[in-house]
CSV table of C-alpha atoms in Angstrom, one decimal:
chain,number,residue,atom,x,y,z
A,13,UNK,CA,-32.8,137.7,18.7
A,14,UNK,CA,-31.2,134.3,18.5
A,15,UNK,CA,-27.5,133.8,17.9
A,16,UNK,CA,-26.5,132.4,14.5
A,17,UNK,CA,-26.5,128.6,14.4
A,18,UNK,CA,-23.3,126.8,15.4
A,19,UNK,CA,-21.5,125.1,12.5
A,20,UNK,CA,-22.2,121.4,12.2
A,21,UNK,CA,-19.7,118.7,13.1
A,22,UNK,CA,-19.0,118.2,9.4
A,23,UNK,CA,-17.9,121.8,9.1
A,24,UNK,CA,-15.6,121.4,12.2
A,25,UNK,CA,-13.9,118.4,10.6
A,26,UNK,CA,-13.3,120.3,7.4
A,27,UNK,CA,-11.3,123.0,9.2
A,28,UNK,CA,-8.2,121.0,10.0
A,29,UNK,CA,-5.5,121.9,12.3
A,30,UNK,CA,-3.0,122.0,9.5
A,31,UNK,CA,-5.1,124.3,7.4
A,32,UNK,CA,-5.4,126.7,10.4
A,33,UNK,CA,-1.7,126.5,10.9
A,34,UNK,CA,-0.9,127.4,7.3
A,35,UNK,CA,-3.3,130.4,7.4
A,36,UNK,CA,-1.8,131.5,10.7
A,37,UNK,CA,1.8,131.2,9.4
A,38,UNK,CA,0.9,133.2,6.3
A,39,UNK,CA,0.0,136.1,8.6
A,40,UNK,CA,-3.6,135.6,9.7
A,41,UNK,CA,-4.4,136.5,13.3
A,42,UNK,CA,-6.3,134.1,15.6
A,43,UNK,CA,-9.3,136.5,15.5
A,44,UNK,CA,-9.3,136.3,11.7
A,45,UNK,CA,-9.2,132.5,11.8
A,46,UNK,CA,-12.1,132.5,14.2
A,47,UNK,CA,-14.1,134.7,11.8
A,48,UNK,CA,-13.3,132.8,8.7
A,49,UNK,CA,-13.7,129.3,10.2
A,50,UNK,CA,-16.7,129.8,12.4
A,51,UNK,CA,-15.0,128.0,15.2
A,52,UNK,CA,-14.7,129.3,18.7
A,53,UNK,CA,-11.5,131.2,19.8
A,54,UNK,CA,-10.5,128.3,22.1
A,55,UNK,CA,-11.1,125.7,19.4
A,56,UNK,CA,-8.9,127.6,17.0
A,57,UNK,CA,-6.1,127.9,19.6
A,58,UNK,CA,-6.4,124.2,20.5
A,59,UNK,CA,-6.1,123.2,16.8
A,60,UNK,CA,-3.1,125.5,16.3
A,61,UNK,CA,-1.4,123.9,19.3
A,62,UNK,CA,-2.4,120.5,18.0
A,63,UNK,CA,-0.6,121.3,14.8
A,64,UNK,CA,2.5,122.4,16.8
A,65,UNK,CA,2.2,126.0,15.6
A,66,UNK,CA,4.7,128.4,17.0
A,67,UNK,CA,2.6,131.3,18.3
A,68,UNK,CA,3.6,134.9,17.6
A,69,UNK,CA,3.3,137.8,20.0
A,70,UNK,CA,1.1,140.7,18.9
A,71,UNK,CA,4.1,142.9,17.9
A,72,UNK,CA,5.5,140.0,15.7
A,73,UNK,CA,2.1,139.9,14.0
A,74,UNK,CA,2.0,143.6,13.4
A,75,UNK,CA,5.6,143.6,12.1
A,76,UNK,CA,4.8,140.7,9.8
A,77,UNK,CA,1.7,142.3,8.4
A,78,UNK,CA,3.4,145.6,7.8
A,79,UNK,CA,4.5,145.5,4.1
A,80,UNK,CA,7.7,147.5,4.3
A,81,UNK,CA,8.8,145.8,7.5
A,82,UNK,CA,8.2,142.4,6.0
A,83,UNK,CA,10.3,143.3,2.9
A,84,UNK,CA,13.1,144.7,5.1
A,85,UNK,CA,13.0,141.5,7.2
A,86,UNK,CA,13.0,139.3,4.0
A,87,UNK,CA,16.0,141.3,2.6
A,88,UNK,CA,17.9,140.9,6.0
A,89,UNK,CA,17.2,137.2,6.1
A,90,UNK,CA,18.4,136.8,2.5
A,91,UNK,CA,21.7,138.6,3.3
A,92,UNK,CA,22.2,136.3,6.3
A,93,UNK,CA,21.4,133.3,4.2
A,94,UNK,CA,23.6,134.1,1.2
A,95,UNK,CA,26.5,136.0,2.7
A,96,UNK,CA,26.9,134.3,6.1
A,97,UNK,CA,25.7,130.8,5.2
A,98,UNK,CA,23.0,130.8,7.8
A,99,UNK,CA,20.6,127.9,8.0
A,100,UNK,CA,16.8,128.2,7.9
A,101,UNK,CA,16.7,127.5,11.6
A,102,UNK,CA,19.1,130.4,12.2
A,103,UNK,CA,17.0,132.6,10.0
A,104,UNK,CA,13.9,131.7,12.0
A,105,UNK,CA,15.7,132.6,15.2
A,106,UNK,CA,17.0,135.9,13.8
A,107,UNK,CA,13.7,136.9,12.5
A,108,UNK,CA,11.6,135.6,15.4
A,109,UNK,CA,9.5,133.6,12.9
A,110,UNK,CA,9.0,129.9,12.1
A,111,UNK,CA,11.3,128.0,9.8
A,112,UNK,CA,8.5,127.8,7.3
A,113,UNK,CA,8.0,131.6,7.4
A,114,UNK,CA,11.7,132.2,7.2
A,115,UNK,CA,11.8,130.1,4.0
A,116,UNK,CA,8.8,131.9,2.6
A,117,UNK,CA,10.5,135.3,3.3
A,118,UNK,CA,13.7,134.2,1.7
A,119,UNK,CA,11.9,133.3,-1.5
A,120,UNK,CA,9.9,136.6,-1.4
A,121,UNK,CA,13.3,138.4,-1.3
A,122,UNK,CA,14.5,136.6,-4.4
A,123,UNK,CA,16.6,134.0,-2.6
A,124,UNK,CA,16.8,130.3,-3.5
A,125,UNK,CA,16.8,127.8,-0.6
A,126,UNK,CA,19.8,125.5,-0.5
A,127,UNK,CA,19.7,121.7,-0.2
A,128,UNK,CA,20.9,120.2,3.0
A,129,UNK,CA,24.1,119.0,1.2
A,130,UNK,CA,24.9,122.5,0.0
A,131,UNK,CA,24.5,123.9,3.5
A,132,UNK,CA,26.7,121.2,4.9
A,133,UNK,CA,29.4,122.0,2.3
A,134,UNK,CA,29.3,125.7,3.3
A,135,UNK,CA,29.6,124.9,7.0
A,136,UNK,CA,32.4,122.4,6.4
A,137,UNK,CA,34.4,124.9,4.3
A,138,UNK,CA,34.0,127.5,7.1
A,139,UNK,CA,35.1,125.0,9.7
A,140,UNK,CA,38.1,124.0,7.6
A,141,UNK,CA,39.2,127.6,7.2
A,142,UNK,CA,38.9,128.1,11.0
A,143,UNK,CA,40.9,124.9,11.8
A,144,UNK,CA,43.6,126.0,9.3
A,145,UNK,CA,43.8,129.4,11.0
A,146,UNK,CA,44.1,127.8,14.4
A,147,UNK,CA,46.7,125.3,13.2
A,148,UNK,CA,48.9,128.2,11.8
A,149,UNK,CA,48.5,130.1,15.1
A,150,UNK,CA,49.6,127.0,17.1
A,151,UNK,CA,52.5,126.5,14.7
A,152,UNK,CA,53.7,130.1,15.2
A,153,UNK,CA,53.5,129.8,19.0
A,154,UNK,CA,55.2,126.3,18.9
A,155,UNK,CA,58.1,127.7,16.8
A,156,UNK,CA,58.5,130.6,19.2
A,157,UNK,CA,59.3,128.0,21.9
A,158,UNK,CA,55.9,126.9,23.5
A,159,UNK,CA,55.6,123.3,24.3
A,160,UNK,CA,52.8,121.0,23.1
A,161,UNK,CA,51.4,120.5,26.6
A,162,UNK,CA,51.4,124.3,27.2
A,163,UNK,CA,49.5,124.8,23.9
A,164,UNK,CA,47.0,122.1,24.8
A,165,UNK,CA,46.4,123.6,28.2
A,166,UNK,CA,46.0,127.2,26.8
A,167,UNK,CA,43.6,126.0,24.1
A,168,UNK,CA,41.7,123.4,26.2
A,169,UNK,CA,42.5,120.7,23.6
A,170,UNK,CA,44.0,117.3,24.1
A,171,UNK,CA,47.7,116.7,23.3
A,172,UNK,CA,46.7,114.5,20.3
A,173,UNK,CA,44.6,117.3,18.8
A,174,UNK,CA,47.4,119.8,19.2
A,175,UNK,CA,49.9,117.4,17.6
A,176,UNK,CA,47.4,116.8,14.7
A,177,UNK,CA,46.9,120.5,14.1
A,178,UNK,CA,50.6,121.1,14.2
A,179,UNK,CA,51.2,118.4,11.7
A,180,UNK,CA,48.4,119.8,9.5
A,181,UNK,CA,50.2,123.1,9.5
A,182,UNK,CA,53.4,121.5,8.4
A,183,UNK,CA,55.3,122.2,11.6
A,184,UNK,CA,58.8,120.8,11.9
A,185,UNK,CA,58.7,119.2,15.3
A,186,UNK,CA,61.5,119.5,17.8
A,187,UNK,CA,63.1,116.3,19.0
A,188,UNK,CA,61.4,114.5,21.9
A,189,UNK,CA,63.0,115.1,25.3
A,190,UNK,CA,64.0,112.3,27.5
A,191,UNK,CA,62.2,112.9,30.7
A,192,UNK,CA,63.6,109.9,32.5
A,193,UNK,CA,66.7,109.7,34.8
A,194,UNK,CA,70.0,111.0,33.4
A,195,UNK,CA,71.9,108.4,31.5
A,196,UNK,CA,75.6,107.9,32.0
A,197,UNK,CA,77.5,108.4,28.8
A,198,UNK,CA,79.0,105.3,27.2
A,199,UNK,CA,82.7,104.9,27.2
A,200,UNK,CA,84.4,104.2,24.0
A,201,UNK,CA,87.1,101.6,24.1
């Protein structure tokens, strides 16, 4: 019995690396891609690598293909995205998936992807709140008697940064000390 004829070069050209990547990222296994494309296992792997596909482990594929687990992962990623302001890259890392799959899972869970500007505003607001909290903490310690150089050393910030944060917190600054040699008092005549 002869093996089935190998697909022609025209057929090989039709199965692009990008098409294989899209099928793989939507949950197909390499074996399924081999069966559907008619290409060899090595050719499919080479084309996936050519398309810069992030390969899954077998347990990631099983988890992704399991319906309930996929819905749970999608819901978890949506919570991270909407409540904690995570980016798609952070979702991908949290879910051990690609950014594209993380986006797809977010949409499946009913989430709406943000624009880059919206994400930047969220992170900027979080950073502003954190800086304000730090500034108020520095103000409290400064008003309790700590010096600016001490605060800078404790926080690993420059003196200028500590001064800026203290001014942002509305701190009333103590008068500057004269660290030079003692002056002789002037005599009044």
